[in-house]
Short mmCIF file of C-alpha atoms in Angstrom, two decimals:
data_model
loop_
_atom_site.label_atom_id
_atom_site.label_comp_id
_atom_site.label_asym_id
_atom_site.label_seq_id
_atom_site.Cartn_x
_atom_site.Cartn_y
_atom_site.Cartn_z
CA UNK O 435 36.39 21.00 66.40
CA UNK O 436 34.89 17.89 66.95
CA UNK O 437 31.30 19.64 66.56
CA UNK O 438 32.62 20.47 63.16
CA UNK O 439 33.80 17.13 62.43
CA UNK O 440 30.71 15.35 63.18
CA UNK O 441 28.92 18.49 61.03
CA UNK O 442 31.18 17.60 58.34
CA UNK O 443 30.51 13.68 58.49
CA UNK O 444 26.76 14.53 58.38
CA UNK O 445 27.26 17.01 55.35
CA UNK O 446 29.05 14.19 53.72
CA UNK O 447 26.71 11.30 54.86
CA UNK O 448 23.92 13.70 53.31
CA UNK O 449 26.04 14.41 50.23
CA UNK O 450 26.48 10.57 49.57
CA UNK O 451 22.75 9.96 49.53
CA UNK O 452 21.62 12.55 47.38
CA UNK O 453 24.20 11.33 45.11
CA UNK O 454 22.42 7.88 45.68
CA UNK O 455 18.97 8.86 44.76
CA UNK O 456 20.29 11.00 41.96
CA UNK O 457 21.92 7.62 40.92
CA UNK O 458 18.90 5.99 41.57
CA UNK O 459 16.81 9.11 39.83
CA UNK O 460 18.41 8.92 37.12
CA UNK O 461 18.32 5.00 36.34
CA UNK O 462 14.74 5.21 36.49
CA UNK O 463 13.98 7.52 34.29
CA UNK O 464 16.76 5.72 31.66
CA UNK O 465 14.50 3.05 31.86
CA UNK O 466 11.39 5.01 31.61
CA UNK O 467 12.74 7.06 28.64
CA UNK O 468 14.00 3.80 27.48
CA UNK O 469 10.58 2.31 27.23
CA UNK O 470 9.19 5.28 25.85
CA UNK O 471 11.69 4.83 23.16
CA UNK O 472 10.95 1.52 22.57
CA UNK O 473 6.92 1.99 22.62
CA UNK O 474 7.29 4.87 20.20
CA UNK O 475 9.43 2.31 17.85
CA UNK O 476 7.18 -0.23 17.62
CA UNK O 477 4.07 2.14 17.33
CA UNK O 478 5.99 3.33 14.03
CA UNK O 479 7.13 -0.02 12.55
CA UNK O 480 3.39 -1.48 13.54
CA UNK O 481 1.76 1.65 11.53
CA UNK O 482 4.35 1.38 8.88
CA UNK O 483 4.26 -2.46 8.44
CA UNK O 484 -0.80 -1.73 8.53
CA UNK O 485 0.50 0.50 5.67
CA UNK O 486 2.58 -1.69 3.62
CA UNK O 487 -0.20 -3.96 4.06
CA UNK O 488 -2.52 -2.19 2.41
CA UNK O 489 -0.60 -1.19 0.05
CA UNK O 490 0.53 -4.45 -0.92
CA UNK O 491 -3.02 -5.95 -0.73
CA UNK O 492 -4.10 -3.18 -3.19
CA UNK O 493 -1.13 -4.07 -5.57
CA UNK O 494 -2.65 -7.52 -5.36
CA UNK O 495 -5.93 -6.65 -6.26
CA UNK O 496 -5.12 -4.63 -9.00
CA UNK O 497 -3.39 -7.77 -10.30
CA UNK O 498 -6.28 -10.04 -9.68
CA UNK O 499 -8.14 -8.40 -11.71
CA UNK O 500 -6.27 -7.51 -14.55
CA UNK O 501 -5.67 -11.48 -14.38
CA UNK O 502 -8.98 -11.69 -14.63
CA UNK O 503 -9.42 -9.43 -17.62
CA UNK O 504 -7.39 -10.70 -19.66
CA UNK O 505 -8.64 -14.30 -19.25
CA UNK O 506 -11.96 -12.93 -20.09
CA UNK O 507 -10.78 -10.55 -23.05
CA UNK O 508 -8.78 -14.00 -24.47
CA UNK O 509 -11.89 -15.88 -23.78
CA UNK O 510 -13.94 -13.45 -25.93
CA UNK O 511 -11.21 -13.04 -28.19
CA UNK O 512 -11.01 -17.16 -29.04
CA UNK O 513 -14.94 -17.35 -29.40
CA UNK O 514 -14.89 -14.50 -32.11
CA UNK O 515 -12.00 -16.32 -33.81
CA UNK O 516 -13.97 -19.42 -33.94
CA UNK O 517 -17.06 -17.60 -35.13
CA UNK O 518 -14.53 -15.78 -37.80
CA UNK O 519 -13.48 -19.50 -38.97
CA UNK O 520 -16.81 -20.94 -38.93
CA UNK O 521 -18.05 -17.78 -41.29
CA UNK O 522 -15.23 -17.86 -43.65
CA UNK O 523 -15.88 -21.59 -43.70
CA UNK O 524 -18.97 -20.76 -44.68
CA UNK O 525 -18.24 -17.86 -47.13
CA UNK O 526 -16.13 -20.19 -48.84
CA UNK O 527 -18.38 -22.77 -50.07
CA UNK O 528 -20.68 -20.17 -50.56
CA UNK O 529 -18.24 -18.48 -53.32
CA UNK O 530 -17.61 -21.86 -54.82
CA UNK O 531 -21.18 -21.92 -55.26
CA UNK O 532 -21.51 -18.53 -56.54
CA UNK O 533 -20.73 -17.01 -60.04
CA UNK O 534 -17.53 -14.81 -59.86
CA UNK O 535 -19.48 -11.61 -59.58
CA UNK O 536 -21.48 -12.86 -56.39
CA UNK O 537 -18.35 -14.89 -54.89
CA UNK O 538 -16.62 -11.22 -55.07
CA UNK O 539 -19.29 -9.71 -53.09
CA UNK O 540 -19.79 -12.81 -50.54
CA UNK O 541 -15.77 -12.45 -50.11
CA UNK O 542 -16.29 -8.48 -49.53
CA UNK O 543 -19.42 -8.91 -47.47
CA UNK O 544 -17.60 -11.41 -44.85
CA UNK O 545 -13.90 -9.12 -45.31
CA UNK O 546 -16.48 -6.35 -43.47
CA UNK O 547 -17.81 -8.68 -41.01
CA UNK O 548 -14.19 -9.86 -40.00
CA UNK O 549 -12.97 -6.31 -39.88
CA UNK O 550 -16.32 -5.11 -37.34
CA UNK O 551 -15.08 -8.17 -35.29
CA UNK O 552 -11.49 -7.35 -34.88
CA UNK O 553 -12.49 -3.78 -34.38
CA UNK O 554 -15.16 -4.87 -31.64
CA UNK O 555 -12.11 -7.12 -29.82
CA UNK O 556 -9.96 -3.76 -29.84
CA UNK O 557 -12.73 -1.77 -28.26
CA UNK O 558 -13.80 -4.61 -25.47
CA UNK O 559 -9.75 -4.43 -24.55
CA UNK O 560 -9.95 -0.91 -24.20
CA UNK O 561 -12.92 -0.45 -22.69
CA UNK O 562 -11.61 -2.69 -19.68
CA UNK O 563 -8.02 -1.08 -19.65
CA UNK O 564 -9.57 1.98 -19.23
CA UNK O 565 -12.05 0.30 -16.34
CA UNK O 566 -8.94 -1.07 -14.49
CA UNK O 567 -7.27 2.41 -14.93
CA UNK O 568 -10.35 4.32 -13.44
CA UNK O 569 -10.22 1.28 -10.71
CA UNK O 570 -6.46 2.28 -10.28
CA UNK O 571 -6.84 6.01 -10.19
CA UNK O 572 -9.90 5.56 -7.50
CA UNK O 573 -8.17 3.56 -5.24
CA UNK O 574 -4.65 5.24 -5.51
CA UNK O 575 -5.30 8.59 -3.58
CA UNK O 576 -7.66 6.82 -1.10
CA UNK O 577 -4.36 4.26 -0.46
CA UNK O 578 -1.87 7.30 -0.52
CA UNK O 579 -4.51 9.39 1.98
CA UNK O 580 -4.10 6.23 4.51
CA UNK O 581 -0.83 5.89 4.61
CA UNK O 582 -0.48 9.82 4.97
CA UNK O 583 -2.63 9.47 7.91
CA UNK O 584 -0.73 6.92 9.46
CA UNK O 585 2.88 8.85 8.88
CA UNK O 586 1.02 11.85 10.94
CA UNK O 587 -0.13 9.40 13.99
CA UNK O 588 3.50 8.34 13.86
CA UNK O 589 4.75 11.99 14.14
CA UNK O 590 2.33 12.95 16.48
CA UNK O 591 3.71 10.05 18.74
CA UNK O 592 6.96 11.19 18.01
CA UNK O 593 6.02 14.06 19.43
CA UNK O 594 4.38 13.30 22.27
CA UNK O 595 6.93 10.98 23.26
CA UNK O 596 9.59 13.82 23.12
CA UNK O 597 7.17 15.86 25.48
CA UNK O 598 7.39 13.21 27.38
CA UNK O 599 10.91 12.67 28.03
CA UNK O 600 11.30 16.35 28.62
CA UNK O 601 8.95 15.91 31.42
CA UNK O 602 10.98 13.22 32.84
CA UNK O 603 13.90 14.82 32.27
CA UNK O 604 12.48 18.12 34.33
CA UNK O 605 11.26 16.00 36.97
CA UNK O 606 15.14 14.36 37.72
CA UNK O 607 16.80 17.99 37.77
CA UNK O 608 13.30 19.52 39.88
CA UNK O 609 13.94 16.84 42.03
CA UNK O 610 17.35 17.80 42.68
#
């Protein structure tokens, strides 16, 4: 009997420290899967937050330059008005000048010339719409491509990282 008693204390003694380093297993790979948690976390907010980035740099650039556009298109736009005043200025003391029949013709001739001008101002703002749109369009796929890219690195992490902790987690109950 006392053979089996002392067998009995040493089955327990062993018991209690394999339930230590199960204890102390199992804390250390909570803090390694912990960590991998965290690392695959911040890989995804970092990609996310390159993305948004871009994206909002693009949106910025778009806005630049239809800024820019437009100052040049009113630019344009004020010198052809000034040239449009300066020529009826002119067409006006030319048809005082005139007789009736030539003042009619003078007015005509310049009522053309104003209408080409608006009409050219109409086509210059379309022309560069339709060059920011192309810009747009180019840029668009090439922005929605990258950030595409950069949701698949952020799966593929994912991924990995649950590989991972399966490992870790079959390494804890090989162990044991």
């Amino acid at each position: 009997t006392a053979e089996l008693r002392q067998e009995g204390t040493q089955l327990k003694d062993e018991g209690l420290s394999l339930q230590n380093m199960r204890r102390n297993l199992e804390a250390s790979a909570a803090v390694r899967l912990r960590k991998l948690d965290e690392d695959c976390e911040n890989f995804a907010e970092t990609k996310r937050g390159q993305i948004n980035l871009l994206r909002s740099n693009m949106l910025k650039k778009f806005k630049r330059e239809r800024e820019k556009m437009d100052a040049k298109l009113k630019l344009r736009e004020r010198e052809l008005n000034r040239s449009l005043e300066e020529q009826e200025a002119e067409m006006m003391r030319n048809k005082a000048a005139a007789s009736a029949k030539e003042g009619k013709r003078i007015e005509e001739q310049f009522l053309r010339q104003k209408k080409a001008l608006e009409d050219g101002i109409e086509r210059e703002k379309a022309k560069a719409a339709k060059n920011l749109e192309n810009m747009e369009a180019k840029e668009r796929p090439e922005m929605d491509a990258k950030a595409q890219g950069g949701e698949s690195s952020i799966l593929r992490r994912e991924k990995e990282t649950a590989n991972k902790k399966a490992a870790i987690q079959k390494e804890i109950n090989d162990k044991m």
